[in-house]
Amino acid sequence: MMRTTLLRLARRTRSRLLSILFPHSLPAAQEDQSAPEQASAQQGLCGEALVLASQLNGKTFHLPDLWKVLSDWPLAANPHAQRLDALVDSLLERIITNEKKLKALKQANFGRLISLWYPNSEWPELEIAAAYSVWIFVWDDEVDAGDTDVSNDEELSRAYYQKSLSTIHNLLGLDPVEDGQEPVFEDDQSLHPNMALFADVGRGMRATTDRIQRERFYRELEHFMIQVGVEHVHRMRGSIPSVEKYIEIRSGSVGCAPQIAITDAMLKIRLPESIMECAAMKALWRETVVICFILNDVYSVQKEIAQDSLLNLVPVMYKNCDPEKQSLDTVTREIEVLLQKSVRGFDDAAKSLSEMTSNDAKLSQDTQSFIKWCRYFITGVQQWSLESRRYGMAECLNEDGSLSIVL
């Protein structure tokens, strides 16, 4: 029933979604109408991804100790860490019915990650953060996992994105309301199972943020879903983009920007729009996102290739290497350069923001809290990625802190 409904919705909105999600796809007149069916029928890898997987199979990706790049940045855990673990487990149990998948998600220890992300937040804010964090991991897995109808069918995935965005818009209180009318929010029971947790997020955000904050949050989620869609098409068709294009896609699909968009609410501060929309703040966001996706990609590459996904910075850089220098050691050096460049860009943006707000004590304090949170966000990703059984990096760790990751 759910599959039939989604297919019907997908066919009704196909043209509009193609233009929204995939503006650089073939024009409608030239598009191969059998492509979605062919892609849906594909099992495992195909195209460039299949060739690339065969080239990387059995090779070892060496990674230096990346803590050295982040050595001056703060790392702390929230005192509610154990309570968070229990909350995250209960949230997962609400929406995951597959026992094997539920066990794997619990072992990932998302509660620990949220504790590292929000070391100073109080319990009401942690409840919103936990619901959001679990929701985005589960929502994304529905598309990436390769074992769901949505992950194996382009039309179903487009319908999934569109319905999700419609639901998010409603639950954030952004739907238009006629004068004198009360807003109507979707009933929890009618939601797609993967959207049920977002009802908790929506309630929390409506109570603690203004419309401008929620609109910014929605825009970032929309961009996230668009880029997840673009990434999904590459994965289905076995194509590997250029490094530059991949960075553009991954900066959206990693899902960090929406998390940054709710930072002031989680910290119980409200920075003025003149600061939130200035060039230095945009640079801080951009570098935070890039650093996080670099860390996520290098630590998840083994898991992703094992799941037939080559859309990862490591394989993409390898594919785009100069043929005479093509090696994983070259990739390691290029990743180090990219990471160090982003860290410098982050520090420059933080310095600019500090200078801009130095004449106002309260504004300066709130801005420093925001900057510090971005650093916690990054070091939290770093620490959790090394610890979590989701990626298995403990088995790849060398005595000097470097990693040897067999692909």
Tab-separated table of N, CA, C and O in Angstrom, residues 20-24 139-140 143-144 161 165 219-235 244-255 311:
chain	number	residue	atom	x	y	z
A	20	ILE	N	13.491	20.516	-9.785
A	20	ILE	CA	13.925	21.006	-8.469
A	20	ILE	C	15.172	20.271	-7.993
A	20	ILE	O	16.165	20.869	-7.598
A	21	LEU	N	15.116	18.938	-8.054
A	21	LEU	CA	16.187	18.134	-7.471
A	21	LEU	C	17.393	17.992	-8.382
A	21	LEU	O	18.524	17.918	-7.917
A	22	PHE	N	17.147	17.939	-9.692
A	22	PHE	CA	18.237	17.622	-10.607
A	22	PHE	C	18.283	18.617	-11.760
A	22	PHE	O	18.030	18.275	-12.910
A	23	PRO	N	18.574	19.875	-11.475
A	23	PRO	CA	18.526	20.896	-12.502
A	23	PRO	C	19.543	20.692	-13.610
A	23	PRO	O	19.414	21.262	-14.675
A	24	HIS	N	20.579	19.877	-13.367
A	24	HIS	CA	21.611	19.683	-14.383
A	24	HIS	C	21.455	18.342	-15.099
A	24	HIS	O	22.347	17.914	-15.815
A	139	TRP	N	16.529	8.979	8.524
A	139	TRP	CA	15.997	9.459	7.241
A	139	TRP	C	17.014	9.215	6.125
A	139	TRP	O	16.671	8.730	5.046
A	140	ASP	N	18.267	9.545	6.387
A	140	ASP	CA	19.323	9.403	5.390
A	140	ASP	C	19.595	7.934	5.082
A	140	ASP	O	19.822	7.557	3.923
A	143	VAL	N	17.610	6.234	2.334
A	143	VAL	CA	18.041	6.455	0.951
A	143	VAL	C	19.363	5.754	0.663
A	143	VAL	O	19.567	5.214	-0.428
A	144	ASP	N	20.259	5.717	1.640
A	144	ASP	CA	21.625	5.237	1.418
A	144	ASP	C	21.816	3.734	1.611
A	144	ASP	O	22.745	3.156	1.055
A	161	TYR	N	11.542	12.476	-0.821
A	161	TYR	CA	12.061	13.802	-0.511
A	161	TYR	C	10.926	14.827	-0.470
A	161	TYR	O	10.847	15.651	0.447
A	165	LEU	N	9.728	17.007	2.763
A	165	LEU	CA	9.812	18.471	2.819
A	165	LEU	C	8.461	19.093	3.137
A	165	LEU	O	8.366	20.057	3.899
A	219	ARG	N	15.236	25.931	4.972
A	219	ARG	CA	16.035	26.094	3.746
A	219	ARG	C	17.239	25.159	3.747
A	219	ARG	O	17.579	24.569	2.713
A	220	GLU	N	17.868	25.028	4.900
A	220	GLU	CA	19.029	24.137	4.971
A	220	GLU	C	18.618	22.671	4.820
A	220	GLU	O	19.338	21.883	4.200
A	221	LEU	N	17.473	22.301	5.375
A	221	LEU	CA	16.983	20.934	5.197
A	221	LEU	C	16.605	20.677	3.748
A	221	LEU	O	16.841	19.579	3.219
A	222	GLU	N	16.018	21.665	3.102
A	222	GLU	CA	15.670	21.525	1.686
A	222	GLU	C	16.931	21.314	0.849
A	222	GLU	O	16.976	20.424	-0.015
A	223	HIS	N	17.956	22.115	1.121
A	223	HIS	CA	19.223	21.959	0.388
A	223	HIS	C	19.839	20.588	0.662
A	223	HIS	O	20.361	19.937	-0.257
A	224	PHE	N	19.778	20.147	1.907
A	224	PHE	CA	20.270	18.818	2.269
A	224	PHE	C	19.577	17.739	1.439
A	224	PHE	O	20.227	16.874	0.834
A	225	MET	N	18.255	17.789	1.354
A	225	MET	CA	17.524	16.748	0.629
A	225	MET	C	17.772	16.812	-0.869
A	225	MET	O	17.848	15.771	-1.540
A	226	ILE	N	17.907	18.017	-1.409
A	226	ILE	CA	18.233	18.143	-2.829
A	226	ILE	C	19.574	17.477	-3.131
A	226	ILE	O	19.701	16.698	-4.087
A	227	GLN	N	20.564	17.735	-2.307
A	227	GLN	CA	21.890	17.167	-2.556
A	227	GLN	C	21.934	15.656	-2.264
A	227	GLN	O	22.669	14.920	-2.937
A	228	VAL	N	21.156	15.191	-1.293
A	228	VAL	CA	21.018	13.742	-1.102
A	228	VAL	C	20.440	13.114	-2.373
A	228	VAL	O	20.866	12.040	-2.808
A	229	GLY	N	19.486	13.815	-2.986
A	229	GLY	CA	18.908	13.327	-4.236
A	229	GLY	C	19.911	13.261	-5.366
A	229	GLY	O	19.973	12.270	-6.106
A	230	VAL	N	20.728	14.298	-5.508
A	230	VAL	CA	21.762	14.304	-6.545
A	230	VAL	C	22.765	13.181	-6.289
A	230	VAL	O	23.158	12.448	-7.211
A	231	GLU	N	23.170	13.027	-5.044
A	231	GLU	CA	24.103	11.958	-4.665
A	231	GLU	C	23.511	10.584	-4.977
A	231	GLU	O	24.197	9.686	-5.467
A	232	HIS	N	22.223	10.443	-4.703
A	232	HIS	CA	21.547	9.170	-4.928
A	232	HIS	C	21.527	8.811	-6.408
A	232	HIS	O	21.719	7.645	-6.781
A	233	VAL	N	21.308	9.797	-7.268
A	233	VAL	CA	21.310	9.534	-8.710
A	233	VAL	C	22.694	9.072	-9.164
A	233	VAL	O	22.825	8.119	-9.940
A	234	HIS	N	23.756	9.731	-8.681
A	234	HIS	CA	25.113	9.272	-9.012
A	234	HIS	C	25.312	7.827	-8.570
A	234	HIS	O	25.880	7.007	-9.304
A	235	ARG	N	24.839	7.520	-7.359
A	235	ARG	CA	25.021	6.170	-6.830
A	235	ARG	C	24.256	5.142	-7.663
A	235	ARG	O	24.783	4.082	-7.999
A	244	GLU	N	35.612	18.722	-7.305
A	244	GLU	CA	34.938	19.992	-7.044
A	244	GLU	C	33.430	19.790	-6.947
A	244	GLU	O	32.777	20.335	-6.044
A	245	LYS	N	32.873	19.031	-7.877
A	245	LYS	CA	31.434	18.775	-7.861
A	245	LYS	C	31.047	17.954	-6.643
A	245	LYS	O	30.009	18.203	-6.007
A	246	TYR	N	31.882	16.989	-6.287
A	246	TYR	CA	31.587	16.163	-5.120
A	246	TYR	C	31.560	17.008	-3.853
A	246	TYR	O	30.670	16.848	-3.004
A	247	ILE	N	32.516	17.915	-3.701
A	247	ILE	CA	32.546	18.783	-2.521
A	247	ILE	C	31.268	19.608	-2.449
A	247	ILE	O	30.688	19.795	-1.368
A	248	GLU	N	30.796	20.101	-3.596
A	248	GLU	CA	29.542	20.852	-3.630
A	248	GLU	C	28.365	19.980	-3.174
A	248	GLU	O	27.548	20.399	-2.344
A	249	ILE	N	28.291	18.767	-3.715
A	249	ILE	CA	27.197	17.854	-3.356
A	249	ILE	C	27.288	17.464	-1.885
A	249	ILE	O	26.308	17.547	-1.134
A	250	ARG	N	28.472	17.062	-1.461
A	250	ARG	CA	28.644	16.529	-0.111
A	250	ARG	C	28.456	17.597	0.954
A	250	ARG	O	27.998	17.300	2.072
A	251	SER	N	28.781	18.847	0.622
A	251	SER	CA	28.568	19.931	1.582
A	251	SER	C	27.097	20.055	1.946
A	251	SER	O	26.753	20.499	3.048
A	252	GLY	N	26.224	19.640	1.021
A	252	GLY	CA	24.794	19.615	1.331
A	252	GLY	C	24.340	18.305	1.925
A	252	GLY	O	23.645	18.272	2.945
A	253	SER	N	24.770	17.193	1.317
A	253	SER	CA	24.231	15.885	1.713
A	253	SER	C	24.728	15.404	3.067
A	253	SER	O	24.121	14.514	3.670
A	254	VAL	N	25.830	15.977	3.577
A	254	VAL	CA	26.337	15.536	4.886
A	254	VAL	C	25.372	15.915	6.005
A	254	VAL	O	25.377	15.313	7.087
A	255	GLY	N	24.518	16.926	5.770
A	255	GLY	CA	23.479	17.253	6.752
A	255	GLY	C	23.945	18.072	7.933
A	255	GLY	O	23.235	18.171	8.944
A	311	LEU	N	30.451	6.873	-3.418
A	311	LEU	CA	30.299	8.324	-3.308
A	311	LEU	C	30.863	8.770	-1.964
A	311	LEU	O	30.136	8.984	-0.992
